[in-house]
mmCIF file of C-alpha atoms in Angstrom:
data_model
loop_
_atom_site.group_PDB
_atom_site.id
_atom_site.type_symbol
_atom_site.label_atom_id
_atom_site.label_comp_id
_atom_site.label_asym_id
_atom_site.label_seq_id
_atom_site.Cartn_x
_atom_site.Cartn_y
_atom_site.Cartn_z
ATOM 1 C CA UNK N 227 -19.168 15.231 7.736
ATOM 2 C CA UNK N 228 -17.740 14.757 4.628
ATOM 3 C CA UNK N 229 -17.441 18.731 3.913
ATOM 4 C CA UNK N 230 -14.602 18.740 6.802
ATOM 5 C CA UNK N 231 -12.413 16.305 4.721
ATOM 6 C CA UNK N 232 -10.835 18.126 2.020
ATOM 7 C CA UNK N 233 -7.662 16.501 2.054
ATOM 8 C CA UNK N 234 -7.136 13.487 -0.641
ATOM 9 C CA UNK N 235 -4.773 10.258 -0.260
ATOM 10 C CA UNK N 236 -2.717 7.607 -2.508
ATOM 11 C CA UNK N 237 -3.175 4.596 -0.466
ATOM 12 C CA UNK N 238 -0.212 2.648 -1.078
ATOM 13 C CA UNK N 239 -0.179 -1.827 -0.441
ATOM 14 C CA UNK N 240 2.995 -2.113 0.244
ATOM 15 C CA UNK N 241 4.273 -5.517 -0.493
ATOM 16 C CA UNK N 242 4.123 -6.087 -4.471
ATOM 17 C CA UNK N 243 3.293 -2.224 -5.265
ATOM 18 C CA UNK N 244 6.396 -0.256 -3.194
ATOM 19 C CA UNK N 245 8.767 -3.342 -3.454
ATOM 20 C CA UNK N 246 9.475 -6.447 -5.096
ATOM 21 C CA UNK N 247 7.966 -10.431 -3.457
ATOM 22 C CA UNK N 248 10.287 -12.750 -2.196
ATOM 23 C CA UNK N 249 10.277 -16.412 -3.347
ATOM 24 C CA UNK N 250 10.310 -19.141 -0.629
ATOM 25 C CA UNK N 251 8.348 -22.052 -0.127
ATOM 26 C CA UNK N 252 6.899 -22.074 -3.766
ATOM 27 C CA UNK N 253 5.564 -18.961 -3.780
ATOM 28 C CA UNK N 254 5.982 -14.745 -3.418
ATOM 29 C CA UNK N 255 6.007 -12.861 -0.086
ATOM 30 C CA UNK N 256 6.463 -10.236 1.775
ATOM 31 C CA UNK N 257 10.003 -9.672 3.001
ATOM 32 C CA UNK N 258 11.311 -10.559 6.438
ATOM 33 C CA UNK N 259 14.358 -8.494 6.465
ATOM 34 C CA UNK N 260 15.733 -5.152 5.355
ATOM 35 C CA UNK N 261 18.798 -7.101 3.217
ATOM 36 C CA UNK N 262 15.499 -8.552 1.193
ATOM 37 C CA UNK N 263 13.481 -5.404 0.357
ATOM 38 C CA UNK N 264 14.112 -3.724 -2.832
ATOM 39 C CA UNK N 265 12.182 -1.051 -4.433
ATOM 40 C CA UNK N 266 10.563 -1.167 -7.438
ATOM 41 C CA UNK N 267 12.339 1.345 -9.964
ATOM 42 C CA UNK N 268 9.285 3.074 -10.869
ATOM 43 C CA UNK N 269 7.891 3.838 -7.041
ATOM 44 C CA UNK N 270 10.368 6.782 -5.951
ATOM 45 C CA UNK N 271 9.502 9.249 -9.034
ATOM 46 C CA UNK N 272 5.416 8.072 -8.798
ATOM 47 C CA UNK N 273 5.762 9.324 -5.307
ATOM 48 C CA UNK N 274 6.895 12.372 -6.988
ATOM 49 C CA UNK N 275 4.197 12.880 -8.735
ATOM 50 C CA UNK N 276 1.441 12.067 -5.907
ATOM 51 C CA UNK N 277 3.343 14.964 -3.814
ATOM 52 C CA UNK N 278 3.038 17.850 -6.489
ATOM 53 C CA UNK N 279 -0.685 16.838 -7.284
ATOM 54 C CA UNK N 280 -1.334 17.535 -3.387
ATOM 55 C CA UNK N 281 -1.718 13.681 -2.139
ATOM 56 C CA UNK N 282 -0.953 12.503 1.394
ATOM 57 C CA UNK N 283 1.331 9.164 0.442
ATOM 58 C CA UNK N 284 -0.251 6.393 2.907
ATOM 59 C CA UNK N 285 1.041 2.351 3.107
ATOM 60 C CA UNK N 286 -1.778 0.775 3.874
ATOM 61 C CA UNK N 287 0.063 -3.203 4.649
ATOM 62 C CA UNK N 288 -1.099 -6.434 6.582
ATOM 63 C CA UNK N 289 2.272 -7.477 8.186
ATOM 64 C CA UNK N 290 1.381 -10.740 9.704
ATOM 65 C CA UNK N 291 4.636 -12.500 9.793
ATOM 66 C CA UNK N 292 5.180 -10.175 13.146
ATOM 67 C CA UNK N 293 2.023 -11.919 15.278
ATOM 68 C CA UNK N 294 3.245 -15.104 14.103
ATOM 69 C CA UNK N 295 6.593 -14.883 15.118
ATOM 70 C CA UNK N 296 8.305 -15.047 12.033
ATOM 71 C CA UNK N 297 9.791 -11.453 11.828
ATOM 72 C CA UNK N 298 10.662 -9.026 14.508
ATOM 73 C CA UNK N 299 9.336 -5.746 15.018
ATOM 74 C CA UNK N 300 12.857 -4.431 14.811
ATOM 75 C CA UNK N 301 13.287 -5.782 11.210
ATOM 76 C CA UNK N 302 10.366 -3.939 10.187
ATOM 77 C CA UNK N 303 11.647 -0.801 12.072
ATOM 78 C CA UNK N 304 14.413 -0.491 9.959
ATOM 79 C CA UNK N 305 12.713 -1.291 6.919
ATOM 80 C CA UNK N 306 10.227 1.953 7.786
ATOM 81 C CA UNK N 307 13.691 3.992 8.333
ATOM 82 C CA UNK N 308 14.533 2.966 4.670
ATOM 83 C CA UNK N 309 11.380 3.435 2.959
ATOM 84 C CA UNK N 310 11.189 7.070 5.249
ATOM 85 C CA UNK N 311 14.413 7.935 4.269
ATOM 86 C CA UNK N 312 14.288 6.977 0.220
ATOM 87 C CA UNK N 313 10.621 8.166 -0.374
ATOM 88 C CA UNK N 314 8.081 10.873 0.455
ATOM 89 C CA UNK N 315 5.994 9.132 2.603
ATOM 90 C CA UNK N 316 3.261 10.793 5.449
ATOM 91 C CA UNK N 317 2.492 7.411 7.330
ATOM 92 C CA UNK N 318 2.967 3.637 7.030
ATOM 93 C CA UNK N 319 -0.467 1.634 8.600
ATOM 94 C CA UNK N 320 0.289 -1.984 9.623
ATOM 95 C CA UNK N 321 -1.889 -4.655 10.595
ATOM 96 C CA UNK N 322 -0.362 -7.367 12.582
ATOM 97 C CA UNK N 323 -3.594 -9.584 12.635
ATOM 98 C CA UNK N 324 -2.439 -13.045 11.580
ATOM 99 C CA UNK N 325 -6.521 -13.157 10.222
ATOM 100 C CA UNK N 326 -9.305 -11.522 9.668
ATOM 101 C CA UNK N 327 -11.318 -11.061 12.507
ATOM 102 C CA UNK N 328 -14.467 -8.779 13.483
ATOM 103 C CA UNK N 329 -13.353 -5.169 14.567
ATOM 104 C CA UNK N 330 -9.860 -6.478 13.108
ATOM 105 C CA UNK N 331 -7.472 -4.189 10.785
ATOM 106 C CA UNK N 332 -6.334 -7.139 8.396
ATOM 107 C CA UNK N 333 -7.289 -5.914 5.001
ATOM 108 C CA UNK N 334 -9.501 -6.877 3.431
ATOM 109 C CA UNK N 335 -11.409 -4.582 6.790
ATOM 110 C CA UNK N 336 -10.923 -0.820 5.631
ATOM 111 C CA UNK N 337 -9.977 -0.052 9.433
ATOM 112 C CA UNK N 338 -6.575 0.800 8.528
ATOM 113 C CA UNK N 339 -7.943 3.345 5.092
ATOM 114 C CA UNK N 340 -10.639 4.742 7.747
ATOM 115 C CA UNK N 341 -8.417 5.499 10.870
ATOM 116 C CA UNK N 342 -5.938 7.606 8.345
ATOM 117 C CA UNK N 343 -9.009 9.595 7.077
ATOM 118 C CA UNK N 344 -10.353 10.376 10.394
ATOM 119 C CA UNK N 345 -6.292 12.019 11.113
ATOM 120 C CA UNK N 346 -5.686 13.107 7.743
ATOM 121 C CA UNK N 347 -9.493 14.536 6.862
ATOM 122 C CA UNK N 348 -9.202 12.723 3.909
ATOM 123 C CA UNK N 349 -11.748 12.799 1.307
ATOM 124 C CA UNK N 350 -12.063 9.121 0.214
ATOM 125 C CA UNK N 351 -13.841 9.726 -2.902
ATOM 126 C CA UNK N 352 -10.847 11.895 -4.163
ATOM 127 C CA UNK N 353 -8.314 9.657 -3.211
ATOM 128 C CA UNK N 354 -7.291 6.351 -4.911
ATOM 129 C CA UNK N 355 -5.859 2.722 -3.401
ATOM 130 C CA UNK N 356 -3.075 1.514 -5.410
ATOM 131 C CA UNK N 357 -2.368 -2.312 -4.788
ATOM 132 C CA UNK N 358 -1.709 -5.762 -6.831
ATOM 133 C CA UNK N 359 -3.970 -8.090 -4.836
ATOM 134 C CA UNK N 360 -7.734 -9.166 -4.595
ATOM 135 C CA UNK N 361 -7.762 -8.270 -0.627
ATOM 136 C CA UNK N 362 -6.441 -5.002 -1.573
ATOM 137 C CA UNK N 363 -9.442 -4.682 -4.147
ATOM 138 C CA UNK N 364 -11.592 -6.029 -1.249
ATOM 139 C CA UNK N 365 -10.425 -3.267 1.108
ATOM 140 C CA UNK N 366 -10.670 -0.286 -0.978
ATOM 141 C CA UNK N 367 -14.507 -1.806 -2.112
ATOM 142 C CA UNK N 368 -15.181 -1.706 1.810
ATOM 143 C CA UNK N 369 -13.531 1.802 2.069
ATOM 144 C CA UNK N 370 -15.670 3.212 -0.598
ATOM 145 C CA UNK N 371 -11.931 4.121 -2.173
ATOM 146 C CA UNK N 372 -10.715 3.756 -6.297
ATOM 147 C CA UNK N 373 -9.288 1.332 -7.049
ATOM 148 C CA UNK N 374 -6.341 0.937 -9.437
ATOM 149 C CA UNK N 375 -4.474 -2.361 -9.912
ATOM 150 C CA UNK N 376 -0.528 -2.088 -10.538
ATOM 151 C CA UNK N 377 0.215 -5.536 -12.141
ATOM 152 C CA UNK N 378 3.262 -7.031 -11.583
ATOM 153 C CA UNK N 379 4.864 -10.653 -12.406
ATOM 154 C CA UNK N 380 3.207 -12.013 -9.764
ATOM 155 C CA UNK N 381 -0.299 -11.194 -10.606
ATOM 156 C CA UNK N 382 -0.172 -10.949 -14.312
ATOM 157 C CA UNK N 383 -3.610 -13.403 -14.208
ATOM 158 C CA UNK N 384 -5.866 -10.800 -11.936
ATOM 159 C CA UNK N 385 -8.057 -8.397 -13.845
ATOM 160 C CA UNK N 386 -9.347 -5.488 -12.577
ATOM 161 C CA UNK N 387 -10.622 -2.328 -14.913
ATOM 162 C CA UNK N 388 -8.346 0.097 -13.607
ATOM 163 C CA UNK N 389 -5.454 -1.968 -14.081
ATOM 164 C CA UNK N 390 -1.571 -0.397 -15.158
ATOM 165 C CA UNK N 391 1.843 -2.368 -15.596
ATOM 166 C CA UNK N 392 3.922 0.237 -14.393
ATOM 167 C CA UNK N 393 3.698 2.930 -11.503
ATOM 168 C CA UNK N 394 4.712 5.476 -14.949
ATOM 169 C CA UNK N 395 1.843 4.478 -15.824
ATOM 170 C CA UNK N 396 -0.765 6.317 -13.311
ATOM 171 C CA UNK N 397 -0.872 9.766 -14.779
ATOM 172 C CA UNK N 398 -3.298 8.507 -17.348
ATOM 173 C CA UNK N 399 -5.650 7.589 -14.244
ATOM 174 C CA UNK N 400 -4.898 10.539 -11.764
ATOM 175 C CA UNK N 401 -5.404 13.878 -12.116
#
């Protein structure tokens, strides 16, 4: 099976890698609205860079603050129509799952990485997960996918081998 899946994939967190946390309640999360989400400054020409090698550019994202209520689906709408219309994107994957749950998509479950290889014939073991969290180290580990970690100021105390501190960075890792 693997011989039909010659395509390869940058699997993309979104939340932390693509744009900055927001601070409430003591701590960083995902944004509820589009007047929240900002880009970091180094995602648009990495993007770039993942489109001339010949990558599909895949979010792979648990959304939970939909299920419980606490966003709307037409929030997240028009944050898709921003991030489709600033960067070079083939598909955004959400969970909604508020947890993990057997046969659920919540990462850390590689559901979301294996439903995108099954449409894109992607060849996991030429493709690479790019995310700042240990659930998104936990879902590319179940996906049989690299792994880098992009650190940011809000993980600064996770280690991981393939580790960078700037999306400028990845060139040294990808080929």
């Amino acid at each position: 099976m693997k011989s039909n899946y010659k395509s390869k994939a940058i699997f993309l967190d979104r939340d932390g890698v693509i744009n900055h946390l927001v601070y409430r309640d003591n701590d960083f999360y995902s944004p509820r609205c589009l007047k929240d989400f900002q880009l970091y400054s180094d995602v648009k020409k990495s993007i770039e860079f993942f489109k001339k090698k010949h990558f599909y550019v895949i979010i792979i994202s648990n959304q939970p603050d939909i299920s419980r209520g606490e966003m709307s689906i037409e929030e997240l709408d028009q944050i898709d129509a921003f991030l489709n219309k600033n960067l070079d994107i083939d598909e955004i994957k959400y969970s909604f799952d508020s947890q993990v749950v057997n046969s659920g998509s919540k990462k850390p479950s590689p559901k979301m990485v294996f439903d995108a290889q099954k449409k894109w014939k992607i060849d996991l073991s030429k493709s690479y997960f790019i995310g700042d969290s240990l659930v998104d180290i936990e879902c590319a580990k179940n996906a049989n996918v690299p792994f880098i970690l992009i650190k940011r100021k809000h993980n600064q105390d996770l280690i991981y081998p393939n580790s960078i501190e700037s999306l400028n960075n990845i060139k040294t890792l990808i080929s």
